[in-house]
Amino acid sequence: MQRERLYRTLAENSPFAIRRLDNEFKFIYSNKGSSVSELSKEDFVGKTIDEIGMNEDIVKSWKRCGQKVFTTGENQEIVNEIPLSNGFITFKSTIVPEFDIKDEIESILVITEDITEFKKTENELKISKENFRTLAENSPDTIIRLDKDMKYAYVNPVITENSGKPPEYYIGKRYDEVGIPEKYVKIFEENNRKAIENGEIQRYEFEFPTIKGMKYIESIAIPEFNANEEIESLLILDRDITERKNFEDSLKESRAQLRIAMDLAKLVSWQYDVESDLFTFDNHFYALYGTSAEREGGTLLSSEKYARKFIPPEEVSIVKEEIDRAIKTDNPNFVENMEHSIIRADGEKRYINVRFGVIKDKNGKTIKTFGSNQDITSLKETEEQLKETIKELERSNEELQQFAYVSSHDLQEPLRTIASFTQLLERRYKGKLDSDADEFMDYIVEASVRMKAQIEGLLEYSRVGTKGEEFKPADMNEILNKTIQSLNTSIKEIDTNIKVDELPVVMGDGNQLQRVFQNLISNAIKFKKQEEPLKIHVYANKDICNNEYVFSVQDNGIGIEEQYNERIFTIFQRLHTRDVYEGTGIGLSVVKRIIERHGGRVWVESSFGKGSTFYFTIPISGSEF
Ligand code: ADP
């Protein structure tokens, strides 16, 4: 009896609805069951299941399952959903048999519990699992879930791209069972341990070997908690950041290279903000301006302070004007150079080249100017030295010319005396002294004639620089014509064929250019081959690239051996003795000087025994005529 009371008390106070039905499905007991139904126990007891107005589907399912319990004696479970205006109520009913003393089923107990909340949570969990799976399967990142034992519980398909193994391969295995190199197993385990111990997300980057080569991976390990706030699993997201890393690396590298280049070029970069009137210099500012961060209190300077501290007073206005010009310009691509000196903090004067541009706002107003300053002191010094050297050279050249001119001019006088007195001696005493004396006198006369020619040559050579005329348009056709006429006798003498093409007009000294043709053509005549009639061809080409005319005087003479191509243009240099070919060795050196005075070059191309071509260039003057 006591037990009976205990059960009753238990049943009465249970949160479940407990009902007893006989084999005709009549309720013979019901507890309060208030949490499950609004009907009171009186609504049930004494009535059959069809009489209480329960939902038809529930009645049917209770009857079906109840019947099963009566016949089989086995427990049955039914879940019923009752639609409400705002969703569903879900009941779970367990039907159990009650036996009499003969072990026959006398009645059944239907224990009903409201599992709506549980169902809802279960559903939500299902949805969130499905969402996770959809996300994970479509994610570009590798997603791994490790269970409590650090075994793979889930792996998305991205892993196959890197390892070649399908996701199923991993499930239930640990890191060291899936072919990950030991070194990485250690790294992963260490980070997972931290995530688990601290319960905090771990982020780390590492380089990892994949079947597609080394990849940079950014990994995030997220601890996942269960309802009891215990860590149940670890979610690991691995993102391939190789491209970003490579980009970052190359960016770093090019920044470093730029820095090195700027260091090498001793460049200081700066920005000037128009509105605040402030210059911002980079860290190299200190080195160039001979100061330090402590002394300047930073690299931010007002234009007034910068000018006062570092620019010599006499140059301040020039610098200001230039910066003003940059501020006022309409040209968004404005880039200019200016050179000025600076006074370093230690008082040393240095020259800088400033290259600067502008940054404009959308209204075209200059908001910033920016630029780089380069120390060009040594360049400036070299430039100054070079200027000095050139001046020095010009002076000594002039002196030399003067000397050559004066000496050759002055030498003519005593030489004339020697020549005339030797000739006098010869006239008076030839045949009166012995034969040796006659021979000696011949030598003296010959030598003085030669010397005269040489001195005249030298004089001519020195006159190219000192006695030249101003450059005027000179028609080279006319000049060549005049030359040919002046050489007419010798041309006719040896039956020469001169072919002349149309020649241009150049800016130059007509007389000197005539001298050039004269020397070249008379050489061609002099150095002709005995056995062949002489052919000379004079022509000119325009060389657009070098902005010059190239004149050519071609002959079919004896030619020159290649090794002498340079030497023949040096004064007094000859390749033959006088008894074979007459001459002083001055002609070509005069040609060279004249052409150089005109800003051109001269050279020869020759085939020994076949002929030579002498080339000379004259620059095309600014205005073509
Ligand atoms: P010169 O004619 O008085 O000897 P140049 O200075 O005019 O002096 O010439 C230097 C040398 O160059 C000549 O002695 C000769 O050997 C060589 N030369 C000049 N022109 C020609 C030419 N057209 N053909 C072959 N050799 C030449």
XYZ file of C-alpha atoms and ligand atoms in Angstrom:
652
model
C 0.000 0.000 0.000
C 2.802 2.246 0.901
C 4.380 1.596 -2.451
C 1.070 2.306 -4.127
C 1.012 5.689 -2.399
C 4.556 6.439 -3.402
C 3.854 5.759 -7.060
C 0.749 7.823 -6.923
C 2.582 10.743 -5.396
C 5.286 10.395 -8.002
C 2.746 10.186 -10.784
C 0.747 13.119 -9.498
C 3.788 15.351 -9.324
C 5.475 14.270 -12.511
C 5.971 16.949 -15.183
C 4.810 14.328 -17.687
C 1.176 13.540 -18.404
C 0.601 9.988 -17.259
C -2.559 8.199 -18.239
C -3.773 4.663 -17.868
C -6.075 3.142 -20.433
C -7.832 -0.189 -20.420
C -8.013 -2.485 -23.399
C -10.975 -0.537 -24.725
C -8.959 2.647 -24.632
C -10.944 4.071 -21.773
C -9.017 6.304 -19.393
C -8.938 4.788 -15.940
C -6.330 7.165 -14.536
C -4.810 10.519 -15.388
C -2.439 12.693 -13.426
C -2.613 16.446 -13.570
C -0.352 16.583 -16.550
C -0.903 20.296 -16.667
C 2.339 21.006 -18.413
C 1.210 18.934 -21.376
C -2.519 19.487 -21.709
C -5.045 22.050 -20.723
C -7.585 19.354 -19.947
C -7.886 18.375 -16.300
C -7.786 14.831 -15.069
C -11.570 14.803 -14.729
C -11.853 15.422 -18.440
C -10.184 12.069 -19.015
C -11.113 9.562 -16.381
C -14.140 7.412 -17.243
C -14.095 8.482 -20.896
C -12.829 6.622 -23.916
C -10.168 8.099 -26.107
C -12.766 8.980 -28.744
C -14.875 10.894 -26.309
C -12.536 13.599 -25.106
C -12.254 15.466 -28.388
C -8.525 14.941 -28.844
C -6.969 15.582 -32.225
C -8.074 12.880 -34.596
C -4.582 11.958 -35.828
C -3.374 11.593 -32.241
C -6.297 9.411 -31.348
C -5.549 7.201 -34.337
C -1.850 6.883 -33.569
C -2.489 6.177 -29.862
C -4.936 3.475 -30.774
C -2.595 1.898 -33.309
C 0.405 1.916 -31.010
C -1.669 1.022 -27.947
C -2.982 -1.964 -29.814
C 0.594 -2.980 -30.614
C 1.515 -2.776 -26.951
C -1.469 -4.950 -26.003
C -0.546 -7.596 -28.556
C 3.249 -7.565 -28.336
C 3.794 -6.356 -24.787
C 6.549 -4.099 -26.075
C 6.944 -0.380 -25.353
C 6.017 1.982 -28.157
C 6.957 5.569 -28.791
C 4.983 8.120 -30.772
C 5.839 11.684 -31.575
C 2.886 13.895 -32.386
C 2.919 17.380 -33.717
C -0.068 19.544 -33.080
C -0.266 22.617 -35.271
C -0.900 25.879 -33.487
C -1.488 29.314 -34.879
C 2.126 30.227 -34.161
C 3.930 26.967 -34.895
C 3.788 23.455 -33.507
C 3.666 21.686 -30.182
C 5.491 18.418 -30.249
C 4.651 15.610 -27.855
C 6.497 12.424 -27.306
C 4.347 9.655 -25.848
C 5.741 6.408 -24.534
C 3.221 3.630 -24.215
C 4.099 0.848 -21.816
C 2.117 -2.283 -20.875
C 0.862 -3.054 -17.314
C 0.566 -6.702 -16.406
C -1.879 -8.358 -13.983
C -0.883 -11.179 -11.698
C -1.460 -13.662 -14.486
C 1.104 -11.767 -16.487
C -1.489 -10.631 -18.939
C -1.696 -7.094 -20.107
C -4.378 -5.460 -18.130
C -3.908 -1.860 -19.140
C -1.433 0.474 -20.757
C 0.248 3.610 -19.481
C 0.709 6.535 -21.854
C 3.436 8.872 -20.611
C 3.470 12.077 -22.607
C 6.085 14.772 -22.540
C 6.200 18.128 -24.283
C 9.349 18.043 -26.415
C 8.608 21.188 -28.406
C 11.667 23.049 -27.090
C 13.890 20.053 -27.526
C 12.679 19.602 -31.083
C 13.202 23.248 -31.823
C 16.780 23.121 -30.576
C 17.359 19.899 -32.458
C 16.027 21.535 -35.612
C 18.123 24.626 -35.165
C 21.161 22.478 -34.647
C 20.353 20.570 -37.800
C 19.953 23.802 -39.773
C 23.136 25.255 -38.393
C 24.977 22.018 -39.217
C 23.621 22.177 -42.736
C 24.589 25.834 -43.035
C 28.054 25.066 -41.807
C 28.390 22.276 -44.334
C 27.179 24.441 -47.233
C 29.571 27.184 -46.212
C 32.450 24.821 -45.653
C 31.972 22.912 -48.891
C 31.943 26.133 -50.885
C 34.693 27.907 -49.040
C 37.983 28.681 -50.801
C 39.756 28.011 -47.480
C 40.620 24.619 -46.102
C 38.235 23.919 -43.213
C 38.957 21.199 -40.693
C 37.119 20.186 -37.541
C 39.063 18.202 -35.000
C 37.260 16.316 -32.279
C 38.283 16.239 -28.611
C 40.917 13.611 -29.369
C 42.383 15.825 -32.079
C 41.147 13.490 -34.781
C 39.716 14.811 -38.017
C 35.936 14.978 -37.688
C 35.298 17.056 -40.776
C 37.445 18.190 -43.713
C 36.191 20.214 -46.667
C 37.150 19.326 -50.252
C 39.776 22.098 -50.555
C 42.217 19.841 -48.749
C 42.352 17.596 -51.828
C 43.788 20.460 -53.934
C 46.767 20.634 -51.604
C 47.296 17.017 -50.575
C 45.724 15.036 -53.402
C 43.793 13.001 -50.784
C 39.977 13.072 -50.515
C 38.336 14.430 -47.322
C 37.193 10.895 -46.286
C 40.829 9.834 -46.059
C 41.307 12.092 -43.059
C 38.249 11.304 -40.980
C 39.075 9.632 -37.664
C 42.837 10.090 -38.119
C 45.305 12.279 -36.270
C 47.841 14.702 -37.792
C 50.651 12.171 -37.602
C 48.613 9.572 -39.456
C 47.954 11.554 -42.633
C 51.477 12.078 -43.948
C 52.065 15.595 -42.596
C 55.829 16.122 -42.046
C 56.767 15.913 -38.362
C 57.919 19.511 -38.187
C 54.434 20.741 -39.111
C 52.673 18.255 -36.866
C 54.570 19.886 -33.986
C 53.605 23.413 -35.040
C 49.938 22.486 -35.460
C 49.751 20.610 -32.184
C 51.417 23.425 -30.310
C 48.906 25.966 -31.618
C 45.940 23.682 -31.046
C 47.134 23.116 -27.498
C 47.211 26.894 -26.929
C 43.698 27.280 -28.372
C 42.387 24.544 -26.103
C 44.241 25.659 -22.981
C 43.289 29.318 -23.291
C 39.981 28.739 -24.997
C 41.046 31.509 -27.372
C 41.330 31.772 -31.129
C 44.890 31.176 -32.367
C 46.219 32.769 -35.504
C 49.521 31.879 -37.102
C 51.218 31.809 -40.485
C 53.475 29.162 -41.887
C 54.923 27.928 -45.150
C 53.630 24.499 -46.056
C 54.609 21.981 -48.756
C 51.635 21.070 -50.980
C 51.430 19.056 -54.152
C 51.463 22.395 -55.968
C 54.631 23.581 -54.253
C 55.276 25.639 -51.136
C 52.331 27.760 -50.037
C 51.952 30.405 -47.396
C 49.060 29.555 -45.105
C 47.330 31.740 -42.573
C 45.732 29.409 -40.036
C 43.028 30.162 -37.483
C 42.172 27.624 -34.775
C 38.791 28.280 -33.149
C 37.764 26.333 -30.037
C 34.139 25.171 -30.143
C 32.224 24.771 -26.880
C 29.298 22.559 -25.916
C 26.350 23.574 -23.734
C 28.442 23.028 -20.623
C 31.088 25.470 -21.813
C 33.507 22.621 -22.365
C 35.649 22.532 -25.460
C 34.129 19.953 -27.725
C 36.053 20.458 -30.927
C 38.464 22.731 -32.771
C 37.593 24.432 -36.009
C 40.617 25.176 -38.185
C 40.517 27.545 -41.133
C 43.548 27.534 -43.401
C 43.763 30.369 -45.907
C 46.188 30.315 -48.822
C 47.949 33.699 -48.676
C 50.789 32.828 -51.052
C 49.825 35.486 -53.571
C 49.461 38.155 -50.906
C 52.745 37.101 -49.314
C 54.577 37.136 -52.634
C 53.119 40.517 -53.369
C 54.103 41.744 -49.918
C 57.576 40.290 -50.373
C 58.061 41.900 -53.747
C 56.685 45.151 -52.374
C 59.129 44.956 -49.474
C 61.924 44.127 -51.880
C 61.157 46.984 -54.233
C 60.805 49.348 -51.287
C 64.213 48.206 -50.052
C 65.653 48.586 -53.532
C 64.171 52.026 -53.862
C 65.645 52.907 -50.485
C 69.068 51.612 -51.541
C 68.816 53.513 -54.807
C 67.818 56.646 -52.893
C 70.688 56.088 -50.469
C 73.134 55.579 -53.272
C 71.883 58.649 -55.050
C 71.907 60.486 -51.683
C 68.256 61.385 -52.181
C 66.031 62.954 -49.577
C 62.340 62.871 -50.346
C 59.929 65.484 -49.025
C 56.399 66.797 -49.172
C 55.194 70.327 -48.686
C 51.636 70.858 -47.512
C 50.380 74.154 -48.913
C 47.691 74.760 -46.328
C 49.740 74.104 -43.198
C 52.905 75.509 -44.820
C 54.861 72.516 -43.521
C 57.645 70.479 -45.103
C 57.884 66.786 -44.169
C 61.261 65.234 -44.928
C 62.188 61.570 -44.788
C 64.812 60.196 -42.403
C 67.667 60.830 -44.827
C 67.144 64.513 -44.324
C 69.419 64.505 -41.266
C 72.413 63.093 -43.134
C 72.151 65.529 -46.033
C 71.554 68.580 -43.876
C 74.198 67.565 -41.319
C 71.793 67.581 -38.422
C 69.995 65.109 -36.169
C 66.491 64.229 -35.068
C 67.152 65.561 -31.534
C 68.383 68.853 -32.835
C 65.508 69.431 -35.229
C 62.781 67.932 -33.075
C 61.497 65.898 -36.017
C 61.473 66.144 -39.767
C 58.554 68.526 -39.930
C 59.585 72.108 -40.739
C 57.733 75.260 -41.650
C 58.864 76.765 -44.931
C 60.082 79.859 -43.102
C 62.184 77.832 -40.675
C 63.562 75.637 -43.436
C 64.577 78.654 -45.508
C 66.085 80.459 -42.524
C 68.056 77.471 -41.321
C 69.282 75.859 -44.492
C 69.123 78.156 -47.522
C 71.683 80.952 -48.052
C 69.768 84.268 -47.776
C 70.630 85.291 -51.329
C 69.004 82.143 -52.734
C 65.826 82.120 -50.635
C 63.788 84.196 -53.088
C 64.735 81.975 -56.051
C 63.629 78.851 -54.186
C 60.421 80.558 -53.048
C 59.637 81.648 -56.606
C 60.047 78.094 -57.867
C 57.795 76.616 -55.175
C 55.252 79.387 -55.869
C 55.339 78.493 -59.531
C 54.527 74.887 -58.618
C 51.627 76.008 -56.427
C 50.183 78.261 -59.100
C 50.627 75.938 -62.074
C 47.575 74.648 -63.941
C 49.505 71.631 -65.132
C 48.769 68.565 -62.967
C 51.868 66.841 -64.416
C 54.148 69.704 -63.503
C 57.691 68.402 -62.830
C 60.705 70.704 -62.634
C 64.318 70.754 -61.531
C 66.123 73.487 -59.678
C 69.617 73.686 -58.332
C 70.556 75.716 -55.318
C 72.946 75.607 -52.445
C 72.186 74.797 -48.826
C 74.078 75.581 -45.656
C 74.235 72.486 -43.512
C 73.796 72.690 -39.766
C 77.581 72.351 -39.425
C 78.039 75.378 -41.694
C 79.225 73.439 -44.728
C 77.893 74.631 -48.060
C 76.487 72.000 -50.385
C 74.748 72.027 -53.739
C 71.501 70.200 -54.220
C 69.353 69.380 -57.182
C 65.655 69.515 -56.364
C 63.228 67.647 -58.576
C 59.685 68.503 -57.670
C 56.087 67.982 -58.738
C 52.575 68.768 -57.523
C 49.509 67.027 -56.108
C 46.222 68.702 -56.957
C 42.763 68.308 -55.491
C 39.718 67.650 -57.666
C 39.291 71.367 -58.284
C 42.783 71.612 -59.720
C 44.166 73.409 -56.685
C 47.694 72.449 -55.642
C 47.458 70.948 -52.170
C 50.946 69.551 -51.951
C 54.244 69.800 -53.697
C 56.612 66.908 -53.376
C 60.091 66.124 -54.520
C 63.522 64.774 -53.887
C 66.719 66.591 -53.052
C 70.005 65.219 -54.277
C 73.424 66.241 -53.094
C 75.249 67.254 -56.267
C 78.181 68.965 -54.576
C 80.816 66.633 -55.954
C 79.171 66.797 -59.383
C 79.244 70.578 -59.182
C 82.862 70.542 -58.093
C 83.797 68.231 -60.947
C 81.863 70.482 -63.317
C 83.769 73.510 -62.005
C 87.074 71.664 -62.341
C 86.148 70.634 -65.847
C 85.307 74.213 -66.764
C 88.665 75.299 -65.350
C 90.485 72.596 -67.299
C 88.712 73.535 -70.503
C 89.617 77.179 -69.972
C 93.207 76.175 -69.288
C 93.266 74.015 -72.372
C 91.810 76.760 -74.521
C 94.423 79.164 -73.238
C 97.325 76.814 -73.864
C 95.899 75.916 -77.235
C 95.703 79.547 -78.141
C 99.244 80.063 -76.922
C 100.397 77.103 -78.945
C 98.661 78.411 -82.032
C 100.167 81.761 -81.434
C 103.546 80.190 -80.946
C 103.212 78.062 -84.120
C 102.084 81.081 -86.056
C 104.707 83.447 -84.749
C 107.546 80.969 -84.995
C 106.655 79.825 -88.485
C 106.136 83.399 -89.542
C 109.401 84.531 -87.988
C 111.314 81.523 -89.255
C 110.423 82.449 -92.789
C 112.625 85.484 -92.647
C 115.993 83.793 -91.789
C 115.018 80.925 -94.060
C 114.511 83.285 -96.945
C 117.975 84.739 -96.230
C 119.545 81.262 -96.179
C 117.785 80.306 -99.394
C 118.669 83.441 -101.296
C 122.300 83.430 -100.163
C 122.704 79.751 -100.983
C 121.241 80.412 -104.399
C 123.661 83.338 -104.734
C 126.532 81.061 -103.698
C 125.400 78.484 -106.220
C 125.147 80.981 -109.036
C 128.565 82.467 -108.341
C 130.602 79.485 -107.327
C 129.019 76.449 -109.044
C 131.765 74.669 -110.992
C 134.457 76.860 -109.425
C 134.949 74.809 -106.296
C 135.267 71.034 -106.241
C 132.405 68.650 -107.111
C 131.663 67.926 -103.434
C 131.034 71.609 -102.812
C 128.565 71.680 -105.719
C 126.724 68.688 -104.272
C 126.611 70.255 -100.795
C 125.210 73.438 -102.194
C 122.488 71.436 -103.984
C 121.558 69.782 -100.690
C 121.345 73.134 -98.893
C 119.148 74.629 -101.606
C 116.893 71.585 -101.643
C 116.651 71.504 -97.836
C 115.822 75.183 -97.633
C 113.099 74.787 -100.289
C 111.680 71.859 -98.287
C 111.909 73.775 -95.075
C 110.130 76.683 -96.685
C 107.302 74.389 -97.747
C 107.094 72.920 -94.272
C 107.042 76.303 -92.588
C 104.350 77.470 -94.969
C 102.396 74.313 -94.158
C 102.797 74.912 -90.461
C 101.683 78.471 -90.931
C 98.660 77.346 -92.824
C 97.915 74.757 -90.163
C 98.036 77.322 -87.362
C 96.000 79.786 -89.404
C 93.030 77.412 -89.563
C 92.189 78.343 -85.972
C 93.330 81.926 -85.910
C 92.594 83.267 -89.358
C 89.358 81.470 -90.141
C 86.381 83.399 -91.473
C 82.896 83.516 -90.047
C 80.554 80.697 -91.079
C 78.166 81.523 -93.870
C 75.988 79.404 -96.113
C 78.457 77.757 -98.458
C 77.341 75.954 -101.597
C 79.582 72.916 -101.769
C 78.884 72.487 -105.531
C 80.377 75.919 -106.213
C 83.270 75.311 -103.882
C 84.137 72.015 -105.527
C 83.853 73.602 -108.972
C 86.318 76.294 -108.010
C 88.660 73.626 -106.630
C 88.527 71.604 -109.817
C 89.245 74.712 -111.876
C 92.245 75.596 -109.755
C 93.575 72.067 -110.212
C 92.713 72.028 -113.895
C 96.251 71.719 -115.208
C 97.159 68.660 -113.174
C 93.726 67.101 -113.793
C 94.128 67.432 -117.539
C 97.707 66.257 -117.435
C 96.817 62.851 -116.226
C 93.479 62.320 -117.931
C 91.277 62.275 -114.854
C 87.624 61.297 -114.743
C 85.914 63.301 -111.989
C 82.311 62.480 -111.219
C 80.502 64.944 -109.007
C 77.023 64.382 -107.529
C 74.707 67.092 -106.314
C 76.147 68.494 -103.090
C 74.368 70.371 -100.301
C 74.792 73.892 -98.995
C 76.397 73.981 -95.553
C 77.240 76.573 -92.956
C 80.953 77.096 -93.047
C 84.052 78.937 -94.083
C 84.034 78.711 -97.890
C 87.779 79.225 -98.311
C 88.656 76.575 -95.782
C 86.198 74.099 -97.271
C 87.741 74.741 -100.662
C 91.090 73.925 -99.093
C 89.646 70.608 -97.867
C 88.549 69.596 -101.376
C 91.814 70.861 -102.802
C 93.935 68.740 -100.456
C 91.803 65.633 -100.895
C 91.603 65.840 -104.691
C 95.273 66.710 -105.135
C 96.154 63.731 -102.956
C 93.945 61.522 -105.126
C 95.828 62.819 -108.163
C 99.204 62.408 -106.476
C 98.539 58.884 -105.215
C 97.014 57.486 -108.410
C 98.050 54.154 -109.807
C 100.491 54.437 -112.703
C 98.832 51.789 -114.823
C 95.199 52.896 -114.538
C 93.401 56.136 -115.472
C 92.306 57.987 -112.325
C 88.642 58.044 -111.359
C 87.401 60.377 -108.643
C 83.845 60.420 -107.323
C 82.634 63.173 -105.008
C 79.233 62.734 -103.346
C 77.363 63.509 -100.141
C 74.697 61.849 -97.992
C 72.413 63.259 -95.389
C 72.621 61.420 -92.047
C 69.370 62.302 -90.292
C 70.221 60.350 -87.130
C 73.403 62.283 -86.499
C 72.092 65.465 -88.063
C 74.989 65.847 -90.430
C 76.074 65.653 -94.059
C 78.657 63.014 -94.896
C 80.876 64.003 -97.831
C 82.943 61.410 -99.664
C 85.931 61.773 -101.996
C 86.568 58.422 -103.555
C 89.521 57.425 -105.758
C 90.882 54.285 -107.395
C 94.463 55.074 -106.396
C 97.162 53.134 -104.611
C 95.174 52.850 -101.347
C 96.446 52.876 -97.780
C 97.285 49.983 -95.499
C 94.721 49.850 -92.727
C 97.203 50.344 -89.895
C 97.973 53.880 -91.210
C 94.343 55.031 -91.348
C 94.752 57.222 -88.279
C 98.371 58.224 -88.613
C 98.032 59.989 -91.960
C 95.977 62.760 -90.341
C 98.833 63.707 -88.010
C 101.000 66.617 -89.011
C 104.193 65.755 -90.987
C 103.197 62.066 -91.168
C 103.827 60.536 -94.595
C 103.901 56.974 -95.795
C 106.365 57.491 -98.646
C 109.725 59.069 -99.200
C 109.947 62.267 -101.147
C 111.666 60.700 -104.080
C 108.599 58.515 -104.693
C 105.819 61.008 -103.834
C 106.349 64.714 -103.289
C 104.859 66.313 -100.201
C 105.207 67.697 -96.689
C 102.712 65.557 -94.729
C 100.612 68.585 -93.837
C 97.647 68.355 -96.243
C 95.473 65.899 -94.291
C 96.234 67.461 -90.898
C 94.970 70.770 -92.284
C 91.855 68.985 -93.581
C 91.301 67.517 -90.106
C 91.675 70.879 -88.390
C 89.319 72.617 -90.794
C 86.650 69.923 -90.458
C 86.956 69.911 -86.670
C 86.591 73.669 -86.656
C 83.290 73.076 -88.479
C 82.169 70.589 -85.819
C 82.687 67.518 -88.024
C 84.883 64.414 -88.273
C 87.167 63.033 -90.944
C 88.299 59.480 -91.625
C 89.410 57.194 -94.403
C 88.320 53.785 -95.586
C 90.716 52.201 -97.978
C 91.582 49.014 -99.738
C 95.324 48.796 -100.229
C 96.095 48.691 -103.953
C 92.509 49.427 -104.966
C 91.649 52.909 -103.805
C 90.581 55.071 -100.895
C 87.517 57.016 -99.805
C 87.991 60.027 -97.558
C 84.898 60.978 -95.571
C 84.194 64.173 -93.747
C 81.057 65.394 -91.993
C 79.556 68.859 -91.575
C 76.678 69.310 -89.134
C 73.347 70.283 -90.643
C 72.719 73.759 -89.296
C 69.574 74.576 -87.267
C 67.759 76.228 -90.158
C 67.957 74.194 -93.312
C 68.662 76.374 -96.282
P 101.291 64.626 -98.232
O 100.277 64.458 -99.279
O 101.980 65.927 -98.297
O 102.211 63.478 -98.090
P 99.078 64.415 -96.530
O 98.853 64.799 -95.127
O 98.152 65.031 -97.528
O 100.561 64.689 -96.863
O 98.961 62.867 -96.670
C 99.583 62.039 -95.718
C 99.835 60.675 -96.341
O 98.588 59.989 -96.534
C 100.415 60.693 -97.710
O 101.820 60.816 -97.661
C 99.970 59.377 -98.283
O 100.863 58.351 -97.899
C 98.639 59.125 -97.669
N 97.533 59.540 -98.572
C 96.846 60.687 -98.566
N 95.890 60.685 -99.517
C 95.979 59.492 -100.143
C 95.243 58.874 -101.207
N 94.214 59.508 -101.857
N 95.614 57.627 -101.597
C 96.613 56.992 -100.960
N 97.343 57.526 -99.969
C 97.041 58.761 -99.544
